XYZ file of C-alpha atoms in Angstrom:
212
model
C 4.450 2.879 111.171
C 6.914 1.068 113.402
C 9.736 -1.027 112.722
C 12.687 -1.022 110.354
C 10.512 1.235 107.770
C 8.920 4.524 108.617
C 6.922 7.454 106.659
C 8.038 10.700 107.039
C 6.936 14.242 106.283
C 3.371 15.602 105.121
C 3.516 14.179 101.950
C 1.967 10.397 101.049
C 2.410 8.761 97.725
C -0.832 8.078 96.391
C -1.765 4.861 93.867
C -3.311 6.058 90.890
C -5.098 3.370 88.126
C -3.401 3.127 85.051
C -5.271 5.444 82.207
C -7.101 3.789 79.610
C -6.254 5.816 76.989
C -3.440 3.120 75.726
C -6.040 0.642 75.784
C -8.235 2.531 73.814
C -5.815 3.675 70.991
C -5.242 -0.199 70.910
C -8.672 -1.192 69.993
C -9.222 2.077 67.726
C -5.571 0.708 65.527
C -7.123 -2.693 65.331
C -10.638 -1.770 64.476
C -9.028 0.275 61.111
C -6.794 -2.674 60.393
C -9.836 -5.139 60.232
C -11.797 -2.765 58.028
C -9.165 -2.448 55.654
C -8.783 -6.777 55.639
C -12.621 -6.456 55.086
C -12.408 -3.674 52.470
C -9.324 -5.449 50.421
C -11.067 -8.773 50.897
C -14.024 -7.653 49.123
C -12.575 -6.170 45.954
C -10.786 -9.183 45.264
C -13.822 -11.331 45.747
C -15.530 -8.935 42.969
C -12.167 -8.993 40.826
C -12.994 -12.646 40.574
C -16.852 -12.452 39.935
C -16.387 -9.551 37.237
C -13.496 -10.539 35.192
C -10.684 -8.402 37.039
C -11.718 -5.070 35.562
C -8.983 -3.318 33.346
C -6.921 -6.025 33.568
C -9.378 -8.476 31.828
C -10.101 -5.347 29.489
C -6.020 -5.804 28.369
C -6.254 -9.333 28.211
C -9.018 -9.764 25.709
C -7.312 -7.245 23.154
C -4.543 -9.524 23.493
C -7.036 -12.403 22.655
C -8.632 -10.561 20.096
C -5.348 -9.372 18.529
C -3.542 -13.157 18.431
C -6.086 -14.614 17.027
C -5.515 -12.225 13.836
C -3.350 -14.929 12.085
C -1.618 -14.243 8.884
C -4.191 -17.597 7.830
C -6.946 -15.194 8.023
C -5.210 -12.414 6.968
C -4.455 -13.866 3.600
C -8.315 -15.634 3.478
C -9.694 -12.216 3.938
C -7.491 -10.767 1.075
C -8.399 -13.713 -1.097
C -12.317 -13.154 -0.057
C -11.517 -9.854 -1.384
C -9.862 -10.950 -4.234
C -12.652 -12.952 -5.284
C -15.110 -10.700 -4.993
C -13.919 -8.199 -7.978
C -12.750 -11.322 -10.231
C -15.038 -10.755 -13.411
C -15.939 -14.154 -14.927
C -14.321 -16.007 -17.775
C -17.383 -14.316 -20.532
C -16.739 -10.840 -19.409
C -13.130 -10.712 -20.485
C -11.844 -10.385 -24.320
C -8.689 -12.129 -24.936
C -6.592 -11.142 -27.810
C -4.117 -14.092 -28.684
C -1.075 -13.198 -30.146
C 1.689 -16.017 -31.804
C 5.242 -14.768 -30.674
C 6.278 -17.895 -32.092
C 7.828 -19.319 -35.572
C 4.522 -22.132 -35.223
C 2.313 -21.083 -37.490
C -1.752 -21.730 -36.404
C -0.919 -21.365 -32.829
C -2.793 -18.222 -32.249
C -6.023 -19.432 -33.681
C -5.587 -22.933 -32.040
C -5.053 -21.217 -28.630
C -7.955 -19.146 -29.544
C -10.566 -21.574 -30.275
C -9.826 -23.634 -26.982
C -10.288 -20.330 -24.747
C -13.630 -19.912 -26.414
C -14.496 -23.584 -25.745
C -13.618 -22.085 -22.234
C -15.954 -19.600 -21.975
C -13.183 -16.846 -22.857
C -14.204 -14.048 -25.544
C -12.154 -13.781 -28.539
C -10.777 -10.120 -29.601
C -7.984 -9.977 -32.469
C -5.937 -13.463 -33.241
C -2.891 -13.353 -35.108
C 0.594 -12.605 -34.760
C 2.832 -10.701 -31.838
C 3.849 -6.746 -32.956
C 7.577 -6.334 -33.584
C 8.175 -5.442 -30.230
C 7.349 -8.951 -28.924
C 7.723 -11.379 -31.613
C 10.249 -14.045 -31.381
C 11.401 -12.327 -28.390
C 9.292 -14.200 -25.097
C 11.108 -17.178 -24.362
C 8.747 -18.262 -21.437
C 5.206 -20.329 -22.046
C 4.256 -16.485 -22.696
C 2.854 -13.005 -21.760
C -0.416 -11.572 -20.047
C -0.737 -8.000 -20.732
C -3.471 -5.730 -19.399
C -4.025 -2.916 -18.253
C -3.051 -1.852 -14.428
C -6.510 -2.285 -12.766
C -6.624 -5.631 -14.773
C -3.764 -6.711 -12.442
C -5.795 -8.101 -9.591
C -8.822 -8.554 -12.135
C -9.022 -10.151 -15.555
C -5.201 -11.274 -15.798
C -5.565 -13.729 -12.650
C -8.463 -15.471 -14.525
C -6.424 -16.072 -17.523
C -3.664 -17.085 -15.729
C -5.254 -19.903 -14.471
C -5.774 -21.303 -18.221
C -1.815 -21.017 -19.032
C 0.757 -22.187 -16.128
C 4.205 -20.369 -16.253
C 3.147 -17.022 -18.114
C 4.473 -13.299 -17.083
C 1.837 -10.937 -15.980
C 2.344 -7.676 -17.244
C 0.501 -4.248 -17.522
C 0.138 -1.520 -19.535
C -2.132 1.991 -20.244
C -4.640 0.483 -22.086
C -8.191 1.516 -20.470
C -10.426 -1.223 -20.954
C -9.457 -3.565 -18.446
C -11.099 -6.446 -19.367
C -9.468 -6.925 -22.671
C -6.379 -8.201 -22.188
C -3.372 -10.297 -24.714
C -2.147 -13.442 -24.713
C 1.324 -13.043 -25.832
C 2.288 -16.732 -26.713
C 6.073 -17.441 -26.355
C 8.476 -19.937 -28.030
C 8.360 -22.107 -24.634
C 4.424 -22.791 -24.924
C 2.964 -25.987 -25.329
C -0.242 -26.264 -24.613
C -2.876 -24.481 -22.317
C -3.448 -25.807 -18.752
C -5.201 -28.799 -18.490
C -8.817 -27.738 -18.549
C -10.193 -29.613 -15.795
C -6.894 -28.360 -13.879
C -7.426 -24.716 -14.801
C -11.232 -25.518 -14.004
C -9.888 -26.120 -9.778
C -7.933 -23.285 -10.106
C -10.322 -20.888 -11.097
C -12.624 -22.397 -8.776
C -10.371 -21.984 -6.336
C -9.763 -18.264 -7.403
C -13.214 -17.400 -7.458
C -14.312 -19.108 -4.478
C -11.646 -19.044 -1.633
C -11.865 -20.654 1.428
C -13.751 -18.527 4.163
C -11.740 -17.070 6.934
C -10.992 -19.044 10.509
C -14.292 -18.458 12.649
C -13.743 -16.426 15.940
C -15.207 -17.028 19.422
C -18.707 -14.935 19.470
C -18.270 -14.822 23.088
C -15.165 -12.055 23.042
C -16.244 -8.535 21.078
C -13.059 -7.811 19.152
């Protein structure tokens, strides 16, 4: 070549085409990346169709567990309750006058039978109790008449002290009356509250569509 520029020597630099191996890493990077946008799209589309998996799993012991309210709670220990009351014939009641009144025993007496009650011994308190129960009086049974026959008589005499004892039979049980007594409970009063007793109210309904 002429002119102000000029090739010299045996040796020509030769023009070689870029290698498509850059080009091709390229494409393989951003093929993997869409896969995985594909991949992670899809699980969260079946997250949302199935309930979110374990997650859901957590949540509706959660549910389950809240809806455990101390309400319930105390309606299924009353349902309980209820269920090993014995009724107001089953239980022998021994009145016992702690009191300077004479006749109260056997008036006290007659009105529980009225009542349904059975009557055991009437008279008058032993030496360990008389004169000495200041209160409307004393329910004494024995222990597994705790949650049993004293709760039904209670409900026939406001106010009294429930007390146990080792006696065996635990549906005979005393009525210690003290020098604050006046009268039994109203009967159509003690009527609602052995109804009540007996026959609680049931416990809060749950949603059948959670398995708790």
């Amino acid at each position: 070549m002429g002119g102000q520029y000029r090739i010299t020597g045996d040796k020509y630099p030769r023009m070689r085409r870029r290698s498509g191996r850059r080009k091709f890493a390229f494409v393989g990077v951003a093929s993997v990346t869409a896969l995985g946008l594909i991949g992670w799209g899809s699980l969260q589309l079946i997250d949302i169709y199935t309930g979110g998996g374990k997650a859901t799993a957590a949540d509706t012991k959660a549910d389950c567990a809240s809806k455990i309210t101390p309400e319930s709670k105390d309606a299924v220990a009353a349902a309980a309750l209820a269920a090993t009351l014995p009724k107001p014939g089953q239980i022998t009641v021994n009145v016992l006058n702690a009191t300077p009144r004479s006749g109260l025993a056997k008036q006290t007496a007659d009105e529980l039978k009225k009542r349904g009650f059975k009557i055991g011994d009437v008279g008058n308190a032993t030496a360990a109790y008389d004169k000495k129960v200041p209160g409307a009086g004393i329910l004494l049974g024995a222990k597994d008449a705790e949650r049993a026959a004293l709760p039904v008589l209670n409900t026939q005499l406001s106010g009294a002290q429930l007390k146990t004892d080792g006696r065996a039979q635990a549906t005979t049980v005393d009525l210690v009356i003290g020098t604050g007594f006046k009268t039994l409970t109203k009967k159509e009063d003690a009527d609602k509250a052995l109804t009540v007793l007996t026959q609680p109210k049931p416990a809060p309904a749950t949603s059948k569509k959670k398995s708790c």
